[in-house]
Short mmCIF file of C-alpha atoms and ligand atoms in Angstrom, two decimals:
data_model
loop_
_atom_site.label_atom_id
_atom_site.label_comp_id
_atom_site.label_asym_id
_atom_site.label_seq_id
_atom_site.Cartn_x
_atom_site.Cartn_y
_atom_site.Cartn_z
CA UNK A 1 -23.36 1.76 7.63
CA UNK A 2 -23.13 -1.25 5.32
CA UNK A 3 -20.01 -0.85 3.20
CA UNK A 4 -18.81 -3.01 0.33
CA UNK A 5 -15.01 -2.90 -0.14
CA UNK A 6 -13.37 -4.02 -3.38
CA UNK A 7 -9.60 -4.47 -3.45
CA UNK A 8 -6.75 -6.74 -4.48
CA UNK A 9 -6.44 -9.31 -1.71
CA UNK A 10 -2.65 -9.60 -2.11
CA UNK A 11 0.42 -8.10 -0.40
CA UNK A 12 0.31 -4.85 -2.43
CA UNK A 13 -0.14 -1.60 -0.53
CA UNK A 14 -3.62 -0.86 -1.88
CA UNK A 15 -4.95 -4.21 -0.64
CA UNK A 16 -3.30 -3.71 2.74
CA UNK A 17 -4.81 -0.22 3.14
CA UNK A 18 -8.28 -1.44 2.05
CA UNK A 19 -8.13 -4.38 4.45
CA UNK A 20 -6.94 -2.34 7.42
CA UNK A 21 -9.62 0.27 6.67
CA UNK A 22 -12.31 -2.42 6.56
CA UNK A 23 -11.12 -3.92 9.85
CA UNK A 24 -11.12 -0.51 11.54
CA UNK A 25 -14.61 0.32 10.22
CA UNK A 26 -15.89 -3.04 11.44
CA UNK A 27 -14.36 -2.41 14.87
CA UNK A 28 -16.38 0.84 14.99
CA UNK A 29 -19.59 -1.05 14.36
CA UNK A 30 -20.02 -0.74 10.59
CA UNK A 31 -20.91 -3.84 8.57
CA UNK A 32 -18.05 -4.39 6.12
CA UNK A 33 -18.25 -6.72 3.12
CA UNK A 34 -15.04 -7.53 1.23
CA UNK A 35 -15.81 -8.47 -2.37
CA UNK A 36 -12.74 -9.86 -4.11
CA UNK A 37 -11.21 -12.99 -5.68
CA UNK A 38 -9.35 -14.16 -2.57
CA UNK A 39 -9.36 -13.69 1.16
CA UNK A 40 -7.34 -10.51 1.87
CA UNK A 41 -3.97 -11.57 3.30
CA UNK A 42 -4.09 -9.03 6.14
CA UNK A 43 -7.67 -9.85 7.19
CA UNK A 44 -6.72 -11.91 10.25
CA UNK A 45 -9.54 -13.30 12.33
CA UNK A 46 -13.12 -12.64 11.31
CA UNK A 47 -15.36 -10.61 13.58
CA UNK A 48 -19.14 -10.42 13.53
CA UNK A 49 -19.05 -7.23 11.41
CA UNK A 50 -16.66 -8.55 8.75
CA UNK A 51 -17.88 -10.51 5.74
CA UNK A 52 -16.15 -11.92 2.69
CA UNK A 53 -17.71 -12.65 -0.73
CA UNK A 54 -15.53 -14.47 -3.22
CA UNK A 55 -15.59 -13.46 -6.88
CA UNK A 56 -15.14 -16.79 -8.66
CA UNK A 57 -14.41 -16.72 -12.39
CA UNK A 58 -15.20 -19.97 -14.21
CA UNK A 59 -12.53 -21.26 -16.53
CA UNK A 60 -14.41 -21.47 -19.87
CA UNK A 61 -12.20 -22.99 -22.58
CA UNK A 62 -13.73 -20.54 -25.10
CA UNK A 63 -11.90 -17.62 -23.51
CA UNK A 64 -8.20 -16.91 -23.77
CA UNK A 65 -8.77 -14.26 -21.09
CA UNK A 66 -11.36 -14.72 -18.35
CA UNK A 67 -13.76 -11.73 -17.99
CA UNK A 68 -13.01 -10.97 -14.32
CA UNK A 69 -14.41 -7.45 -14.46
CA UNK A 70 -17.86 -8.65 -15.60
CA UNK A 71 -18.00 -11.31 -12.93
CA UNK A 72 -16.99 -8.71 -10.34
CA UNK A 73 -19.74 -6.33 -11.52
CA UNK A 74 -22.34 -9.09 -11.26
CA UNK A 75 -21.09 -10.01 -7.80
CA UNK A 76 -21.29 -6.36 -6.70
CA UNK A 77 -24.91 -6.18 -7.89
CA UNK A 78 -25.71 -9.40 -6.07
CA UNK A 79 -24.04 -8.49 -2.77
CA UNK A 80 -25.31 -4.89 -2.83
CA UNK A 81 -28.89 -6.07 -3.26
CA UNK A 82 -28.91 -8.98 -0.88
CA UNK A 83 -26.84 -7.42 1.89
CA UNK A 84 -28.57 -4.04 1.39
CA UNK A 85 -25.27 -2.18 1.11
CA UNK A 86 -25.25 1.60 1.51
CA UNK A 87 -22.17 2.20 -0.62
CA UNK A 88 -19.22 0.66 -2.43
CA UNK A 89 -15.63 1.73 -1.79
CA UNK A 90 -13.24 0.49 -4.49
CA UNK A 91 -9.46 0.55 -4.05
CA UNK A 92 -7.22 0.78 -7.13
CA UNK A 93 -8.99 2.06 -10.23
CA UNK A 94 -8.17 -0.85 -12.55
CA UNK A 95 -10.58 -2.58 -13.03
CA UNK A 96 -12.47 -1.86 -9.82
CA UNK A 97 -13.79 1.62 -10.66
CA UNK A 98 -15.30 0.56 -13.98
CA UNK A 99 -16.72 -2.62 -12.43
CA UNK A 100 -18.36 -0.47 -9.73
CA UNK A 101 -19.72 1.92 -12.35
CA UNK A 102 -21.30 -0.99 -14.22
CA UNK A 103 -22.81 -2.37 -10.99
CA UNK A 104 -24.17 1.04 -9.97
CA UNK A 105 -25.85 1.50 -13.35
CA UNK A 106 -27.39 -1.99 -13.30
CA UNK A 107 -28.76 -1.31 -9.83
CA UNK A 108 -29.99 2.12 -10.90
CA UNK A 109 -31.96 0.48 -13.72
CA UNK A 110 -33.68 -1.54 -10.99
CA UNK A 111 -34.55 1.52 -8.91
CA UNK A 112 -31.68 1.16 -6.40
CA UNK A 113 -28.93 3.80 -6.08
CA UNK A 114 -25.67 2.78 -4.43
CA UNK A 115 -22.84 5.32 -4.69
CA UNK A 116 -19.29 4.20 -5.34
CA UNK A 117 -16.16 5.84 -4.00
CA UNK A 118 -12.87 5.30 -5.83
CA UNK A 119 -9.55 5.47 -4.00
CA UNK A 120 -6.55 5.93 -6.29
CA UNK A 121 -3.42 4.26 -4.98
CA UNK A 122 -0.55 4.86 -7.37
CA UNK A 123 0.35 2.61 -10.26
CA UNK A 124 -3.32 2.60 -11.33
CA UNK A 125 -2.52 6.21 -12.34
CA UNK A 126 1.24 6.61 -12.71
CA UNK A 127 2.17 3.40 -14.55
CA UNK A 128 -0.83 1.47 -15.86
CA UNK A 129 -3.76 3.86 -15.90
CA UNK A 130 -2.23 6.46 -18.17
CA UNK A 131 -1.39 3.79 -20.77
CA UNK A 132 -3.65 4.37 -23.80
CA UNK A 133 -4.95 0.80 -23.46
CA UNK A 134 -6.62 1.81 -20.17
CA UNK A 135 -6.89 5.62 -20.18
CA UNK A 136 -10.39 6.25 -21.66
CA UNK A 137 -12.05 3.75 -19.33
CA UNK A 138 -10.14 4.96 -16.28
CA UNK A 139 -10.93 8.61 -16.99
CA UNK A 140 -14.61 7.77 -17.39
CA UNK A 141 -14.83 5.58 -14.28
CA UNK A 142 -13.05 8.17 -12.11
CA UNK A 143 -15.28 11.00 -13.36
CA UNK A 144 -18.39 8.91 -12.80
CA UNK A 145 -17.47 8.06 -9.20
CA UNK A 146 -19.64 9.60 -6.49
CA UNK A 147 -16.42 10.59 -4.70
CA UNK A 148 -12.72 10.17 -5.44
CA UNK A 149 -9.77 10.05 -3.07
CA UNK A 150 -6.01 9.89 -3.62
CA UNK A 151 -3.47 8.75 -1.04
CA UNK A 152 -1.20 11.79 -1.45
CA UNK A 153 -1.07 15.32 -2.88
CA UNK A 154 1.49 14.02 -5.36
CA UNK A 155 -0.90 11.35 -6.66
CA UNK A 156 -3.71 13.91 -6.88
CA UNK A 157 -1.55 16.14 -9.03
CA UNK A 158 -0.38 13.18 -11.20
CA UNK A 159 -4.03 12.25 -11.74
CA UNK A 160 -4.80 15.73 -13.00
CA UNK A 161 -1.64 15.64 -15.13
CA UNK A 162 -2.47 12.38 -16.91
CA UNK A 163 -6.29 12.44 -17.06
CA UNK A 164 -9.06 14.96 -17.76
CA UNK A 165 -10.72 14.79 -14.37
CA UNK A 166 -13.72 17.00 -13.67
CA UNK A 167 -14.32 15.62 -10.20
CA UNK A 168 -12.90 16.92 -6.92
CA UNK A 169 -10.17 14.59 -5.66
CA UNK A 170 -9.87 14.53 -1.88
CA UNK A 171 -6.48 13.57 -0.45
CA UNK A 172 -6.82 11.08 2.38
CA UNK A 173 -3.37 9.76 3.26
CA UNK A 174 -2.65 6.17 4.14
CA UNK A 175 -2.68 5.35 7.82
CA UNK A 176 -1.21 3.03 10.39
CA UNK A 177 -2.41 1.15 13.50
CA UNK A 178 0.49 2.09 15.77
CA UNK A 179 -0.30 -0.44 18.50
CA UNK A 180 0.48 -3.30 16.14
CA UNK A 181 4.13 -2.28 15.73
CA UNK A 182 5.34 -2.71 19.32
CA UNK A 183 8.64 -4.58 19.69
CA UNK A 184 7.40 -7.53 21.71
CA UNK A 185 10.38 -9.85 21.16
CA UNK A 186 13.56 -7.70 21.11
CA UNK A 187 15.67 -10.83 21.64
CA UNK A 188 14.72 -11.99 18.12
CA UNK A 189 16.96 -9.32 16.56
CA UNK A 190 19.81 -11.79 17.17
CA UNK A 191 18.33 -14.00 14.44
CA UNK A 192 19.41 -11.37 11.91
CA UNK A 193 22.38 -9.80 13.63
CA UNK A 194 24.07 -12.33 15.96
CA UNK A 195 27.07 -10.07 16.77
CA UNK A 196 25.15 -6.84 17.35
CA UNK A 197 25.45 -5.65 13.75
CA UNK A 198 23.05 -2.93 12.55
CA UNK A 199 20.00 -4.27 10.71
CA UNK A 200 18.86 -2.65 7.46
CA UNK A 201 15.52 -3.70 6.05
CA UNK A 202 13.61 -3.44 2.79
CA UNK A 203 10.00 -4.56 2.26
CA UNK A 204 8.41 -4.62 -1.20
CA UNK A 205 6.92 -6.69 -4.00
CA UNK A 206 10.27 -6.70 -5.83
CA UNK A 207 8.98 -5.07 -8.98
CA UNK A 208 11.23 -2.97 -11.23
CA UNK A 209 9.70 0.26 -9.91
CA UNK A 210 11.17 -0.51 -6.44
CA UNK A 211 14.80 -0.51 -7.73
CA UNK A 212 15.75 -3.23 -5.25
CA UNK A 213 19.19 -3.39 -6.89
CA UNK A 214 19.82 0.07 -5.41
CA UNK A 215 18.99 -1.36 -1.98
CA UNK A 216 21.85 -3.83 -2.43
CA UNK A 217 24.24 -1.19 -3.73
CA UNK A 218 23.47 1.15 -0.81
CA UNK A 219 23.86 -1.72 1.65
CA UNK A 220 27.19 -2.72 0.11
CA UNK A 221 28.53 0.77 0.77
CA UNK A 222 27.19 0.89 4.34
CA UNK A 223 28.59 -2.48 5.38
CA UNK A 224 32.09 -1.41 4.38
CA UNK A 225 31.92 1.27 7.11
CA UNK A 226 29.49 -0.14 9.69
CA UNK A 227 29.07 -3.84 10.54
CA UNK A 228 25.57 -4.53 9.27
CA UNK A 229 23.10 -7.04 7.85
CA UNK A 230 20.35 -6.59 5.28
CA UNK A 231 16.94 -8.23 5.68
CA UNK A 232 14.78 -8.43 2.55
CA UNK A 233 11.05 -8.98 3.01
CA UNK A 234 8.76 -9.77 0.06
CA UNK A 235 9.14 -11.39 -3.30
CA UNK A 236 8.47 -10.64 -6.94
CA UNK A 237 9.78 -10.54 -10.50
CA UNK A 238 13.13 -8.91 -9.63
CA UNK A 239 14.24 -11.63 -7.20
CA UNK A 240 16.54 -13.43 -9.69
CA UNK A 241 18.29 -10.18 -10.58
CA UNK A 242 18.76 -9.45 -6.89
CA UNK A 243 20.29 -12.86 -6.27
CA UNK A 244 22.64 -12.34 -9.20
CA UNK A 245 23.72 -8.92 -7.95
CA UNK A 246 24.28 -10.13 -4.39
CA UNK A 247 26.71 -12.74 -5.80
CA UNK A 248 28.46 -10.14 -7.95
CA UNK A 249 28.87 -7.81 -4.97
CA UNK A 250 29.77 -10.73 -2.72
CA UNK A 251 27.21 -9.62 -0.15
CA UNK A 252 25.01 -12.75 0.04
CA UNK A 253 26.50 -13.79 3.39
CA UNK A 254 25.19 -10.59 4.97
CA UNK A 255 21.71 -10.71 3.43
CA UNK A 256 18.72 -12.64 4.71
CA UNK A 257 15.63 -13.02 2.49
CA UNK A 258 12.44 -13.74 4.41
CA UNK A 259 10.03 -13.93 1.43
CA UNK A 260 6.42 -12.79 1.66
CA UNK A 261 5.24 -12.08 5.18
CA UNK A 262 1.62 -11.34 6.07
CA UNK A 263 2.51 -9.52 9.29
CA UNK A 264 5.58 -7.27 8.71
CA UNK A 265 4.93 -5.70 12.12
CA UNK A 266 6.66 -8.79 13.59
CA UNK A 267 9.98 -8.15 11.82
CA UNK A 268 10.12 -4.36 11.26
CA UNK A 269 10.84 -3.51 14.93
CA UNK A 270 14.16 -5.41 14.60
CA UNK A 271 15.43 -2.97 11.97
CA UNK A 272 17.71 0.00 12.64
CA UNK A 273 17.10 1.57 9.24
CA UNK A 274 14.61 1.07 6.41
CA UNK A 275 15.60 1.48 2.74
CA UNK A 276 13.08 2.55 0.09
CA UNK A 277 14.79 3.19 -3.26
CA UNK A 278 11.71 3.39 -5.53
CA UNK A 279 11.67 5.05 -8.92
CA UNK A 280 8.16 6.29 -8.12
CA UNK A 281 5.92 5.83 -5.13
CA UNK A 282 2.58 7.56 -4.64
CA UNK A 283 2.89 7.26 -0.87
CA UNK A 284 5.23 4.52 0.36
CA UNK A 285 3.17 2.61 2.88
CA UNK A 286 6.15 0.37 3.66
CA UNK A 287 8.08 3.44 4.86
CA UNK A 288 5.20 4.42 7.13
CA UNK A 289 5.04 0.90 8.55
CA UNK A 290 8.77 1.10 9.29
CA UNK A 291 8.37 4.45 11.05
CA UNK A 292 5.49 3.04 13.10
CA UNK A 293 8.00 0.48 14.35
CA UNK A 294 10.36 3.36 15.26
CA UNK A 295 12.65 2.80 12.27
CA UNK A 296 14.09 5.81 10.37
CA UNK A 297 13.86 5.75 6.58
CA UNK A 298 16.46 6.30 3.86
CA UNK A 299 14.43 6.86 0.71
CA UNK A 300 14.25 8.48 -2.68
CA UNK A 301 12.45 11.79 -3.02
CA UNK A 302 10.04 10.67 -5.73
CA UNK A 303 6.24 11.03 -5.84
CA UNK A 304 4.53 11.22 -2.47
CA UNK A 305 7.46 9.94 -0.38
CA UNK A 306 8.39 13.47 0.86
CA UNK A 307 4.86 13.71 2.31
CA UNK A 308 5.66 10.68 4.46
CA UNK A 309 9.39 10.87 5.23
CA UNK A 310 10.68 14.24 6.44
CA UNK A 311 14.27 14.96 5.36
CA UNK A 312 16.59 15.30 8.35
CA UNK A 313 13.89 14.30 10.85
CA UNK A 314 12.43 10.82 10.27
CA UNK A 315 15.24 9.94 7.84
CA UNK A 316 16.66 11.35 4.62
CA UNK A 317 15.58 11.77 1.00
CA UNK A 318 17.87 11.43 -2.04
CA UNK A 319 17.38 11.67 -5.80
CA UNK A 320 16.35 8.40 -7.48
CA UNK A 321 19.41 6.25 -8.19
CA UNK A 322 21.82 8.31 -6.05
CA UNK A 323 23.15 5.36 -4.06
CA UNK A 324 26.18 7.33 -2.83
CA UNK A 325 23.95 9.94 -1.19
CA UNK A 326 21.68 7.29 0.32
CA UNK A 327 24.67 5.41 1.77
CA UNK A 328 26.18 8.65 3.12
CA UNK A 329 22.87 9.55 4.80
CA UNK A 330 22.46 6.06 6.24
CA UNK A 331 25.95 6.13 7.71
CA UNK A 332 25.30 9.55 9.23
CA UNK A 333 22.34 8.08 11.15
CA UNK A 334 24.04 4.82 12.12
CA UNK A 335 27.38 6.36 13.09
CA UNK A 336 26.58 6.74 16.80
CA UNK A 337 23.89 5.50 19.17
CA UNK A 338 22.73 9.00 20.17
CA UNK A 339 21.96 10.06 16.59
CA UNK A 340 20.33 6.72 15.85
CA UNK A 341 18.05 6.89 18.87
CA UNK A 342 17.03 10.50 18.03
CA UNK A 343 16.05 9.44 14.51
CA UNK A 344 14.22 6.38 15.87
CA UNK A 345 12.17 8.55 18.22
CA UNK A 346 11.48 11.04 15.39
CA UNK A 347 10.31 8.21 13.11
CA UNK A 348 7.67 7.29 15.64
CA UNK A 349 6.56 10.93 16.03
CA UNK A 350 6.24 11.12 12.24
CA UNK A 351 4.18 7.90 12.09
CA UNK A 352 1.79 9.28 14.72
CA UNK A 353 0.69 11.92 12.20
CA UNK A 354 -0.80 9.06 10.17
CA UNK A 355 -2.45 7.22 13.04
CA UNK A 356 -5.67 5.48 12.06
CA UNK A 357 -7.54 7.45 14.73
CA UNK A 358 -6.86 10.61 12.68
CA UNK A 359 -7.62 9.14 9.23
CA UNK A 360 -10.66 6.92 9.84
CA UNK A 361 -13.02 9.87 10.57
CA UNK A 362 -12.06 11.38 7.18
CA UNK A 363 -13.37 8.29 5.40
CA UNK A 364 -16.50 8.17 7.55
CA UNK A 365 -17.22 11.81 6.76
CA UNK A 366 -16.75 11.13 3.05
CA UNK A 367 -19.16 8.17 3.21
CA UNK A 368 -21.76 10.32 4.98
CA UNK A 369 -21.41 13.08 2.37
CA UNK A 370 -21.80 10.55 -0.47
CA UNK A 371 -24.95 9.16 1.15
CA UNK A 372 -26.35 12.63 1.80
CA UNK A 373 -25.98 13.62 -1.85
CA UNK A 374 -27.84 10.45 -2.87
CA UNK A 375 -30.79 11.22 -0.63
CA UNK A 376 -31.13 14.80 -2.02
O1 GMT B 1 3.58 -0.60 -5.46
C1 GMT B 1 3.11 -1.34 -4.62
O2 GMT B 1 3.74 -1.77 -3.67
C2 GMT B 1 1.71 -1.80 -4.75
C3 GMT B 1 0.78 -0.68 -4.94
C4 GMT B 1 -0.64 -1.16 -4.79
O3 GMT B 1 -1.48 -0.50 -5.30
O4 GMT B 1 -0.94 -2.16 -4.17
O5 GMT B 1 1.14 0.38 -4.05
C5 GMT B 1 0.64 1.65 -4.29
O6 GMT B 1 -0.34 1.89 -3.28
C6 GMT B 1 0.17 1.95 -1.94
C7 GMT B 1 -1.00 2.13 -0.98
O7 GMT B 1 -1.69 3.31 -1.20
C8 GMT B 1 1.19 3.08 -1.83
O8 GMT B 1 1.71 3.16 -0.52
C9 GMT B 1 2.34 2.82 -2.83
O9 GMT B 1 3.23 3.91 -2.77
C10 GMT B 1 1.78 2.67 -4.23
N1 GMT B 1 2.87 2.22 -5.13
C11 GMT B 1 3.37 3.03 -6.09
O10 GMT B 1 2.98 4.15 -6.30
C12 GMT B 1 4.48 2.44 -6.88
#
């Protein structure tokens, strides 16, 4: 199959999922064309089946805002025609679903039909999409899609709650390539915990929705009971607030910030516990990545997180903002080596449920169904 993938090329979960999906499809022999404004950060080395088409928006002084969506639509038409694509798979509805709709209709007017599949990832529905400034376009572009997927049951139900959707939404959960999360350099843990302290880790884009301040508050409670260090991976708008809070709590000496990292699989295996304190999370890919590295997860119970992290097995769930409960749960896992190693083993078992080998065929089947309905 020749598949065009549209995504954000950045560190966000939707871009990571789209990139890993494209790489896995290419490894199975499909021709995969990424169409986006930058090279996806997780793309790694190119292979003969992977292609990248840059969407370049010219900086016309006439515009206060550059019309990215129109340029993307034109690029989709161009790539679809010249590479003879079979279908488009767009990740994150805004503005990719409406750009794909426009491209499909332009192509249709030229006698070519290329279906588009929209995968909903989270904030495109729960935060941005439902805003009246986006809602009518998003509803239309989802309903017009040839197929729609959501990354969790929770996101599917939120989509029906916020939009009038007359299309079936198939839940295809996010996935993980387990082999990439092997702990190849255990000695490197000393970089974070020189005296054998426990290592807590948080990975995110440091937006408000992640409640990174709660990560610090939970950590502050844990370190009073168990010698431990906190490693922060990622960066974003909340960083200054985090730095301020770490000074207020006098925890900076025990916190290491690594910034944005393209390959979190290198650092995650050094963690003993992963903290995910989000206000809302459609899935929580970062938690799944941690579990793939054998790291139990202390998380909130919002959105789709309970579909990923099983309470009392791969970690624990707490109400949003309940830092006391999260700290108590963390300490109960870290308190002795036997409990910790049981939870670590369970985390890996949990991650195996989301192995790419189980999820990839679901996407391939969906593509085949979309193509079959075109040929009818
Ligand atoms: O919130 C992020 O970290 C970025 C965002 C995105 O679209 O890039 O993540 C969303 O999609 C991920 C991949 O499907 C999910 O794992 C995240 O839970 C989801 N984020 C939210 O719902 C807040």
